[in-house]
PDB file of C-alpha atoms in Angstrom:
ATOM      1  CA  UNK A  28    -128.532 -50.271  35.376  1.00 86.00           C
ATOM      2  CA  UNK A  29    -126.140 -47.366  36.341  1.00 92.00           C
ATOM      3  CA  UNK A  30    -126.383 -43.857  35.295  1.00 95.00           C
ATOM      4  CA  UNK A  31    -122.892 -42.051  34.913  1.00 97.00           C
ATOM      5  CA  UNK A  32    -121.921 -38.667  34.751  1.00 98.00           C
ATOM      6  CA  UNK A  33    -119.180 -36.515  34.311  1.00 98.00           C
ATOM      7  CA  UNK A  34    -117.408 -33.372  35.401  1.00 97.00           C
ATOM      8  CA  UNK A  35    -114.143 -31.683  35.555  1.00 97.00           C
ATOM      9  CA  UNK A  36    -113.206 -30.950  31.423  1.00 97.00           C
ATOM     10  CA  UNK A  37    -112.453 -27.490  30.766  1.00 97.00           C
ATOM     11  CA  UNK A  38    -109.626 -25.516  28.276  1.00 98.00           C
ATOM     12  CA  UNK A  39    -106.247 -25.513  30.156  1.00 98.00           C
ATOM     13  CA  UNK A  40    -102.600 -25.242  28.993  1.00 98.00           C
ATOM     14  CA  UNK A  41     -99.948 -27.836  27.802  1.00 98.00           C
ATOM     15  CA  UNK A  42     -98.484 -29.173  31.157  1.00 98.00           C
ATOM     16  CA  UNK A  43    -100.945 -28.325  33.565  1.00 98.00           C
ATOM     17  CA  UNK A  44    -103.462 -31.060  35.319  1.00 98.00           C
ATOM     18  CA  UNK A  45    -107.169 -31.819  35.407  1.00 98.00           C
ATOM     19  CA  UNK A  46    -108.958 -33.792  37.767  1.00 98.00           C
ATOM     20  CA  UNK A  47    -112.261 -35.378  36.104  1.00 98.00           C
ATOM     21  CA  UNK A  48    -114.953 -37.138  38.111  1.00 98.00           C
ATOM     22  CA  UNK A  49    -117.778 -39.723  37.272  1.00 98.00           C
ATOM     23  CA  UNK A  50    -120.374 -39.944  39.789  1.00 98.00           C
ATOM     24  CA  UNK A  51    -122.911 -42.969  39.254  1.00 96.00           C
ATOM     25  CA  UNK A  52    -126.233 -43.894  40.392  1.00 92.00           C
ATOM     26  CA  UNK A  53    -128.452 -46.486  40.416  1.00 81.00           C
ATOM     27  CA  UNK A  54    -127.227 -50.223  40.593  1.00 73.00           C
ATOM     28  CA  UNK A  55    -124.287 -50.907  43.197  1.00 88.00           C
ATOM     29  CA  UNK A  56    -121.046 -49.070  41.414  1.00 92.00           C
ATOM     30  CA  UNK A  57    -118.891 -51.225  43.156  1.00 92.00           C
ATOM     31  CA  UNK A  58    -119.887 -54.218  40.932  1.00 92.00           C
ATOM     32  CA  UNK A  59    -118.448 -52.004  37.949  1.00 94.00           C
ATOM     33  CA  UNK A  60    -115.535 -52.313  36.255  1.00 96.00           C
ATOM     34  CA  UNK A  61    -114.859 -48.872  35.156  1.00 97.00           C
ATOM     35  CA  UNK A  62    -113.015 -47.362  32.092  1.00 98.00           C
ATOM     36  CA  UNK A  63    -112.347 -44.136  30.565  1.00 98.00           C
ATOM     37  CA  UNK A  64    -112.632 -43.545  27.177  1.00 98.00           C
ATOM     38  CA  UNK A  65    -111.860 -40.321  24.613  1.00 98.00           C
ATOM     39  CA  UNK A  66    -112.920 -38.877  21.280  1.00 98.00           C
ATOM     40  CA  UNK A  67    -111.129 -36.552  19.661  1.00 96.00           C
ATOM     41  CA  UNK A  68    -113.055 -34.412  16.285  1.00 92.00           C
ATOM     42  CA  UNK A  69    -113.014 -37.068  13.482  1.00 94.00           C
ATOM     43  CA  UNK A  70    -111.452 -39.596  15.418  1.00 96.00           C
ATOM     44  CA  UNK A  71    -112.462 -43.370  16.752  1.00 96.00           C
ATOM     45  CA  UNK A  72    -113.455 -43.281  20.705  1.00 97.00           C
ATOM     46  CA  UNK A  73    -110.137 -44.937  22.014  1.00 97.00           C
ATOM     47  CA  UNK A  74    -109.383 -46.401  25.509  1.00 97.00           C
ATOM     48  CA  UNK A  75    -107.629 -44.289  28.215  1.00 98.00           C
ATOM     49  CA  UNK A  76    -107.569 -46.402  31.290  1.00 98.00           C
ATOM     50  CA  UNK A  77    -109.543 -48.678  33.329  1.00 97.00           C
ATOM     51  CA  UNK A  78    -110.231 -50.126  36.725  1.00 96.00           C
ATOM     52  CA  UNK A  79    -111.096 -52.918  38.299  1.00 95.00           C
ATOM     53  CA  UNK A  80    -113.661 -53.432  40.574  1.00 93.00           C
ATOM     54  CA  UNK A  81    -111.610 -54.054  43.319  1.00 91.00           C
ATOM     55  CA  UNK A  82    -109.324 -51.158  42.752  1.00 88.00           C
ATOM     56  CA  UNK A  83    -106.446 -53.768  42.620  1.00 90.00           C
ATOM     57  CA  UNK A  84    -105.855 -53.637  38.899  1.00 94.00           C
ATOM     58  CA  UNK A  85    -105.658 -50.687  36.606  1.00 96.00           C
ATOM     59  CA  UNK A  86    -104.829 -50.462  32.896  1.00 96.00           C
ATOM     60  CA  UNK A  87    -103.687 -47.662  31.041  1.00 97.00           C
ATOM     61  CA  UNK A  88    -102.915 -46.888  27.065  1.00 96.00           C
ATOM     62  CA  UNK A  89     -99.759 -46.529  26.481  1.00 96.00           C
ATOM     63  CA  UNK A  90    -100.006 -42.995  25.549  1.00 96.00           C
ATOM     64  CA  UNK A  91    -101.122 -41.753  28.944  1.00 97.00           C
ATOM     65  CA  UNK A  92     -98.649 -43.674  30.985  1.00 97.00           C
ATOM     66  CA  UNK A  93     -97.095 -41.897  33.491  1.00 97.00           C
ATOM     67  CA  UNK A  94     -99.001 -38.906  33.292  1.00 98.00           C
ATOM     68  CA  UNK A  95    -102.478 -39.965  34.007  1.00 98.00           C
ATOM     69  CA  UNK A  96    -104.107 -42.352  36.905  1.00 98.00           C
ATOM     70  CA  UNK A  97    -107.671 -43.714  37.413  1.00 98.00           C
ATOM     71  CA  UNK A  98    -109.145 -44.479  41.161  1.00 97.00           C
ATOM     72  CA  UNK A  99    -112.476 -44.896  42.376  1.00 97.00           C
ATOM     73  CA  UNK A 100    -114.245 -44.221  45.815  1.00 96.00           C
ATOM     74  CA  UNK A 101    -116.827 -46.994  45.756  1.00 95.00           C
ATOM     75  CA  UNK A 102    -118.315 -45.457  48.903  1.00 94.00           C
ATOM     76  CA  UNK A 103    -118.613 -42.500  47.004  1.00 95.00           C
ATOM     77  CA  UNK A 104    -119.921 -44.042  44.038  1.00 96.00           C
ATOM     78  CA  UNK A 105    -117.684 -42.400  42.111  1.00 97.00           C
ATOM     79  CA  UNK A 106    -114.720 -42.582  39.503  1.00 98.00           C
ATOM     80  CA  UNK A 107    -112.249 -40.160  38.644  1.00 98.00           C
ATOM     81  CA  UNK A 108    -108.939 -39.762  36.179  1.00 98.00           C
ATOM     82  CA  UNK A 109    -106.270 -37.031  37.573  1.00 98.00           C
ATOM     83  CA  UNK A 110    -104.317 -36.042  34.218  1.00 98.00           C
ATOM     84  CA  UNK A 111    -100.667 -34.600  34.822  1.00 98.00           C
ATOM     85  CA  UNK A 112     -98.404 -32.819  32.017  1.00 98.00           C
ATOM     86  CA  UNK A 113    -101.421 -32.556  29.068  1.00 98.00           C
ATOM     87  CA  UNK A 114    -100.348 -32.490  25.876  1.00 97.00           C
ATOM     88  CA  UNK A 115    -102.263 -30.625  23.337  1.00 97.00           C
ATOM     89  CA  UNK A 116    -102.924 -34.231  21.804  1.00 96.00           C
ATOM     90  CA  UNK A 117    -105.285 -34.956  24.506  1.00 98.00           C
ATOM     91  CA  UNK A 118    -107.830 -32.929  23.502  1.00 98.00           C
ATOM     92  CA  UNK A 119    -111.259 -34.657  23.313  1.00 98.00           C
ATOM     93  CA  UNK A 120    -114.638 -35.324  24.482  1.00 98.00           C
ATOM     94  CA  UNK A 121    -113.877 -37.804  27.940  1.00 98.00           C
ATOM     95  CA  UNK A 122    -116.366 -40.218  28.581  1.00 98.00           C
ATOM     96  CA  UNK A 123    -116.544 -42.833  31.370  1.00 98.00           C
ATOM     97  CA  UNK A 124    -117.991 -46.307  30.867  1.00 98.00           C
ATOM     98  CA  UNK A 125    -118.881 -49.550  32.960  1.00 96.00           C
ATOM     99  CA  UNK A 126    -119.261 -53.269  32.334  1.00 95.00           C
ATOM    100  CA  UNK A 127    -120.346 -55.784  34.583  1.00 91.00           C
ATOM    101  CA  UNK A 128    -117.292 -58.430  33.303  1.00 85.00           C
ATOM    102  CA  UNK A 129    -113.743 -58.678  32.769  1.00 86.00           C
ATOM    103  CA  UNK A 130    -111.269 -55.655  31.582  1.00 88.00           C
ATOM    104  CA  UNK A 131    -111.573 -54.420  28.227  1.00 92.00           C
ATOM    105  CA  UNK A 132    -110.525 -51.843  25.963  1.00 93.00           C
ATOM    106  CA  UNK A 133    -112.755 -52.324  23.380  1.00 94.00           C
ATOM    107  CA  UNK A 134    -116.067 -49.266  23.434  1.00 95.00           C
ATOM    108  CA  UNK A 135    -118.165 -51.841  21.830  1.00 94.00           C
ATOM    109  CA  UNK A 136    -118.325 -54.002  24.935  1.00 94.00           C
ATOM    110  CA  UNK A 137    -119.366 -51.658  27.749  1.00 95.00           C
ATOM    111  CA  UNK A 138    -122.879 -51.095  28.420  1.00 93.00           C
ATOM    112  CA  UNK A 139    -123.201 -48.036  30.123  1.00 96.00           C
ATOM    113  CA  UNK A 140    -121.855 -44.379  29.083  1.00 97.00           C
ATOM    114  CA  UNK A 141    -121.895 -41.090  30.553  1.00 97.00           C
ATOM    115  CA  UNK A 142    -122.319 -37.624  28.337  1.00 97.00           C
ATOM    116  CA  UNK A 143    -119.075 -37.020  28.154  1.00 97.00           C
ATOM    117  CA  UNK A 144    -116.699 -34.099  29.103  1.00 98.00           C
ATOM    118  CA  UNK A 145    -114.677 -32.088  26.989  1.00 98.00           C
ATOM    119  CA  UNK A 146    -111.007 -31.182  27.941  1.00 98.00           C
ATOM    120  CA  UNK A 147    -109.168 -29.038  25.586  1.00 98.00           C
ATOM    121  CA  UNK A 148    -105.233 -28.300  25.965  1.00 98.00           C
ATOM    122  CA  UNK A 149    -103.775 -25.456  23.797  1.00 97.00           C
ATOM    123  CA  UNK A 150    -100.240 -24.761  23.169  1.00 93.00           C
TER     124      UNK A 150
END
């Protein structure tokens, strides 16, 4: 098992940049792949980007492009997402997520979730 958790939401403007972190313990991180996920009030948890466990492959949804990029430290044990230019449409409760397998996008299939972390971005 790993145990995630995660830091770095807080209420910021449209345009300016967060930094969020996932630290995990417990089994080896690097054997991870690693996503980030959001949920916005009322809305379905959707897919933000992911990483492999290699750090050779990373996905990203399509709305984030550009403006948002996942790494991990695996000495560290951690995972992070450094968002650039926020919209007010990214608002929601972040939440980082592993899975022993291949890529996905798809919540259902990861096995391990941190609390979550809320970022807010006003106009």
């Amino acid at each position: 098992q790993v145990q995630l958790v995660e830091s770095g939401g807080g209420l910021v403007k449209a345009g300016d940049s967060l930094r969020l972190s996932c630290a995990a313990s417990g089994r080896s991180f690097s054997l991870y792949y690693m996503a980030w996920f959001r949920q916005a009030p009322g809305k379905e948890r959707e897919f933000v980007a992911g990483i492999t466990q290699n750090t050779k492959n990373t996905y990203y949804w399509d709305s984030v492009k550009g403006r948002f990029t996942i790494s991990r430290d695996n000495a560290k044990n951690t995972l992070y997402l450094q968002m650039d230019s926020l919209k007010p449409e990214d608002t929601a409760n972040y939440f980082c997520a592993a899975r022993t397998t291949l890529p996905s996008t798809w919540p259902n299939e990861y096995s391990y979730w941190g609390q979550g972390t809320q970022v807010t971005v006003s106009s």
